[in-house]
Amino acid sequence: IASRGISHSERILMNNIISLLPHSKKEVKIERKIAYTDLNEICFNHSCSNAIYFEHKKRELVMWVFRSPDGPTLKFQINNISSLDEPKMHGNCLKYSRPILNFDNSFNNEGSPHLGLIKEMLFNSFNTPRNHPKSKPFHDHIINFYNINNTIFFRNYQIVNDL
């Protein structure tokens, strides 16, 4: 879900995330002022428990990852957007294939329990449910999450078999 006023590159980012997640459902843009009251209703109507909301605020993009209706909410400031089409790779990931999710070791650190919560929320949002009707039964890309200096980096890598 996105708020009104997001830019073209921000819309491309949202569409790229939708294309990586076969279980995602796209919703029309909503007004920022009423978004907080309508998000739980939208999730209820689509029978989903996890959602990602992109909000454009004063020259910055904020990504909310939340569990509906009562769960925790994560707020990320998005920096340095790159689309899936920019790297000019030789191959391509098949649409609706299931990703392998990989988190670096800092998410398992007992000294920072908030990273464990972030890992669980991202896992629930980005993991494709097993035997989902739209998903393919194989993996051909890996989604990595890295925590470096309290900044979370998101990378998508394709799995290629060299023959």
mmCIF file of C-alpha atoms in Angstrom:
data_model
loop_
_atom_site.group_PDB
_atom_site.id
_atom_site.type_symbol
_atom_site.label_atom_id
_atom_site.label_comp_id
_atom_site.label_asym_id
_atom_site.label_seq_id
_atom_site.Cartn_x
_atom_site.Cartn_y
_atom_site.Cartn_z
ATOM 1 C CA ILE A 1 0.000 0.000 0.000
ATOM 2 C CA ALA A 2 1.314 3.460 -0.798
ATOM 3 C CA SER A 3 0.319 6.961 0.172
ATOM 4 C CA ARG A 4 -0.487 9.582 -2.394
ATOM 5 C CA GLY A 5 2.467 11.707 -3.435
ATOM 6 C CA ILE A 6 5.160 9.045 -3.839
ATOM 7 C CA SER A 7 7.600 9.712 -6.664
ATOM 8 C CA HIS A 8 8.251 7.619 -9.759
ATOM 9 C CA SER A 9 11.363 5.918 -8.326
ATOM 10 C CA GLU A 10 9.502 5.165 -5.103
ATOM 11 C CA ARG A 11 6.662 3.618 -7.094
ATOM 12 C CA ILE A 12 9.208 1.483 -8.969
ATOM 13 C CA LEU A 13 10.611 0.286 -5.622
ATOM 14 C CA MET A 14 7.133 -0.671 -4.449
ATOM 15 C CA ASN A 15 6.415 -2.549 -7.691
ATOM 16 C CA ASN A 16 9.786 -4.338 -7.462
ATOM 17 C CA ILE A 17 8.968 -5.558 -3.952
ATOM 18 C CA ILE A 18 5.545 -6.700 -5.165
ATOM 19 C CA SER A 19 7.195 -8.633 -8.014
ATOM 20 C CA LEU A 20 9.555 -10.368 -5.550
ATOM 21 C CA LEU A 21 6.700 -11.538 -3.342
ATOM 22 C CA PRO A 22 4.241 -13.894 -5.067
ATOM 23 C CA HIS A 23 1.836 -13.738 -2.123
ATOM 24 C CA SER A 24 1.530 -9.941 -2.213
ATOM 25 C CA LYS A 25 -1.634 -8.062 -3.086
ATOM 26 C CA LYS A 26 -1.451 -4.535 -4.426
ATOM 27 C CA GLU A 27 -3.854 -1.899 -3.183
ATOM 28 C CA VAL A 28 -4.685 1.565 -4.551
ATOM 29 C CA LYS A 29 -2.952 4.598 -3.073
ATOM 30 C CA ILE A 30 -4.555 6.109 -0.022
ATOM 31 C CA GLU A 31 -4.471 9.522 1.607
ATOM 32 C CA ARG A 32 -1.843 9.950 4.314
ATOM 33 C CA LYS A 33 -4.254 11.560 6.763
ATOM 34 C CA ILE A 34 -6.644 8.597 6.831
ATOM 35 C CA ALA A 35 -4.095 5.841 6.265
ATOM 36 C CA TYR A 36 -3.643 4.857 9.896
ATOM 37 C CA THR A 37 -7.355 4.251 10.387
ATOM 38 C CA ASP A 38 -7.863 2.382 7.106
ATOM 39 C CA LEU A 39 -4.821 0.071 7.041
ATOM 40 C CA ASN A 40 -6.291 -2.530 9.396
ATOM 41 C CA GLU A 41 -9.535 -2.531 7.441
ATOM 42 C CA ILE A 42 -7.654 -3.064 4.169
ATOM 43 C CA CYS A 43 -5.746 -5.979 5.723
ATOM 44 C CA PHE A 44 -8.985 -7.481 7.007
ATOM 45 C CA ASN A 45 -10.614 -7.207 3.559
ATOM 46 C CA HIS A 46 -7.650 -8.983 1.923
ATOM 47 C CA SER A 47 -7.351 -11.619 4.693
ATOM 48 C CA CYS A 48 -3.736 -10.769 5.419
ATOM 49 C CA SER A 49 -1.914 -10.354 8.693
ATOM 50 C CA ASN A 50 1.274 -8.601 7.482
ATOM 51 C CA ALA A 51 1.479 -5.470 5.370
ATOM 52 C CA ILE A 52 3.991 -2.979 4.005
ATOM 53 C CA TYR A 53 2.968 0.665 3.706
ATOM 54 C CA PHE A 54 5.054 3.265 1.829
ATOM 55 C CA GLU A 55 4.585 6.840 2.969
ATOM 56 C CA HIS A 56 6.138 9.932 1.404
ATOM 57 C CA LYS A 57 6.937 12.613 3.986
ATOM 58 C CA LYS A 58 8.853 15.819 3.342
ATOM 59 C CA ARG A 59 11.319 14.514 0.729
ATOM 60 C CA GLU A 60 11.814 11.139 2.382
ATOM 61 C CA LEU A 61 10.262 7.734 1.914
ATOM 62 C CA VAL A 62 9.169 5.834 5.007
ATOM 63 C CA MET A 63 8.355 2.136 4.862
ATOM 64 C CA TRP A 64 6.090 0.754 7.575
ATOM 65 C CA VAL A 65 6.059 -3.016 8.103
ATOM 66 C CA PHE A 66 3.238 -3.971 10.411
ATOM 67 C CA ARG A 67 1.246 -6.895 11.666
ATOM 68 C CA SER A 68 -2.482 -6.367 11.553
ATOM 69 C CA PRO A 69 -4.540 -5.721 13.612
ATOM 70 C CA ASP A 70 -2.660 -5.483 16.925
ATOM 71 C CA GLY A 71 0.891 -6.540 16.182
ATOM 72 C CA PRO A 72 4.141 -4.621 16.286
ATOM 73 C CA THR A 73 5.052 -2.015 13.687
ATOM 74 C CA LEU A 74 8.466 -1.257 12.188
ATOM 75 C CA LYS A 75 9.292 2.104 10.637
ATOM 76 C CA PHE A 76 12.168 2.363 8.137
ATOM 77 C CA GLN A 77 13.551 5.418 6.378
ATOM 78 C CA ILE A 78 14.411 4.347 2.819
ATOM 79 C CA ASN A 79 17.692 5.621 1.382
ATOM 80 C CA ASN A 80 19.466 4.915 -1.902
ATOM 81 C CA ILE A 81 16.785 3.247 -4.031
ATOM 82 C CA SER A 82 17.931 0.951 -6.841
ATOM 83 C CA SER A 83 15.508 -0.905 -9.079
ATOM 84 C CA LEU A 84 15.751 -4.529 -10.160
ATOM 85 C CA ASP A 85 16.353 -3.463 -13.765
ATOM 86 C CA GLU A 86 19.488 -1.393 -13.071
ATOM 87 C CA PRO A 87 22.197 -4.065 -12.578
ATOM 88 C CA LYS A 88 21.838 -5.511 -16.130
ATOM 89 C CA MET A 89 22.274 -9.134 -15.109
ATOM 90 C CA HIS A 90 22.523 -11.908 -17.688
ATOM 91 C CA GLY A 91 19.675 -13.996 -16.289
ATOM 92 C CA ASN A 92 16.516 -13.164 -14.477
ATOM 93 C CA CYS A 93 14.502 -14.539 -11.595
ATOM 94 C CA LEU A 94 11.316 -16.232 -12.633
ATOM 95 C CA LYS A 95 8.197 -14.453 -11.572
ATOM 96 C CA TYR A 96 6.541 -15.953 -8.484
ATOM 97 C CA SER A 97 9.492 -18.146 -7.496
ATOM 98 C CA ARG A 98 10.016 -18.452 -3.749
ATOM 99 C CA PRO A 99 12.919 -16.509 -2.235
ATOM 100 C CA ILE A 100 15.393 -17.845 0.289
ATOM 101 C CA LEU A 101 15.612 -15.343 3.154
ATOM 102 C CA ASN A 102 19.034 -14.767 4.689
ATOM 103 C CA PHE A 103 19.812 -12.621 7.747
ATOM 104 C CA ASP A 104 23.325 -11.835 8.962
ATOM 105 C CA ASN A 105 24.444 -12.957 12.438
ATOM 106 C CA SER A 106 23.726 -9.608 14.091
ATOM 107 C CA PHE A 107 19.981 -10.418 13.978
ATOM 108 C CA ASN A 108 20.623 -13.400 16.305
ATOM 109 C CA ASN A 109 22.595 -11.385 18.874
ATOM 110 C CA GLU A 110 21.092 -11.733 22.347
ATOM 111 C CA GLY A 111 22.450 -8.309 23.313
ATOM 112 C CA SER A 112 20.025 -6.595 20.946
ATOM 113 C CA PRO A 113 16.561 -8.186 21.154
ATOM 114 C CA HIS A 114 15.057 -5.497 18.903
ATOM 115 C CA LEU A 115 16.969 -7.010 15.962
ATOM 116 C CA GLY A 116 15.318 -10.356 16.700
ATOM 117 C CA LEU A 117 11.919 -8.669 16.469
ATOM 118 C CA ILE A 118 12.936 -6.964 13.218
ATOM 119 C CA LYS A 119 14.082 -10.331 11.837
ATOM 120 C CA GLU A 120 10.782 -11.977 12.762
ATOM 121 C CA MET A 121 8.726 -9.154 11.223
ATOM 122 C CA LEU A 122 10.737 -9.148 7.980
ATOM 123 C CA PHE A 123 10.598 -12.936 7.832
ATOM 124 C CA ASN A 124 6.802 -12.919 8.184
ATOM 125 C CA SER A 125 6.412 -10.195 5.545
ATOM 126 C CA PHE A 126 8.857 -11.459 2.907
ATOM 127 C CA ASN A 127 8.530 -15.231 3.307
ATOM 128 C CA THR A 128 6.176 -16.866 0.807
ATOM 129 C CA PRO A 129 3.771 -19.296 2.475
ATOM 130 C CA ARG A 130 4.364 -22.927 1.559
ATOM 131 C CA ASN A 131 2.063 -24.201 -1.227
ATOM 132 C CA HIS A 132 0.737 -20.727 -1.971
ATOM 133 C CA PRO A 133 -1.332 -20.929 -5.202
ATOM 134 C CA LYS A 134 0.768 -18.315 -7.031
ATOM 135 C CA SER A 135 4.207 -19.519 -5.898
ATOM 136 C CA LYS A 136 6.499 -21.844 -7.816
ATOM 137 C CA PRO A 137 7.919 -24.908 -6.019
ATOM 138 C CA PHE A 138 11.581 -23.857 -6.396
ATOM 139 C CA HIS A 139 13.994 -21.133 -5.309
ATOM 140 C CA ASP A 140 15.994 -19.049 -7.775
ATOM 141 C CA HIS A 141 16.829 -15.938 -5.745
ATOM 142 C CA ILE A 142 17.985 -14.999 -2.269
ATOM 143 C CA ILE A 143 16.838 -11.951 -0.312
ATOM 144 C CA ASN A 144 19.527 -10.843 2.150
ATOM 145 C CA PHE A 145 19.184 -8.504 5.094
ATOM 146 C CA TYR A 146 22.355 -7.040 6.602
ATOM 147 C CA ASN A 147 22.686 -4.879 9.701
ATOM 148 C CA ILE A 148 25.737 -2.633 9.392
ATOM 149 C CA ASN A 149 26.125 0.267 11.860
ATOM 150 C CA ASN A 150 22.405 0.095 12.769
ATOM 151 C CA THR A 151 21.434 0.417 9.111
ATOM 152 C CA ILE A 152 19.595 -2.476 7.504
ATOM 153 C CA PHE A 153 20.591 -3.224 3.923
ATOM 154 C CA PHE A 154 18.285 -5.198 1.648
ATOM 155 C CA ARG A 155 19.763 -7.091 -1.314
ATOM 156 C CA ASN A 156 18.254 -9.472 -3.852
ATOM 157 C CA TYR A 157 20.614 -12.026 -5.437
ATOM 158 C CA GLN A 158 19.848 -14.440 -8.238
ATOM 159 C CA ILE A 159 20.932 -18.077 -7.995
ATOM 160 C CA VAL A 160 22.674 -19.135 -11.205
ATOM 161 C CA ASN A 161 23.941 -22.626 -11.968
ATOM 162 C CA ASP A 162 27.257 -22.507 -13.832
ATOM 163 C CA LEU A 163 27.563 -25.413 -16.213
#
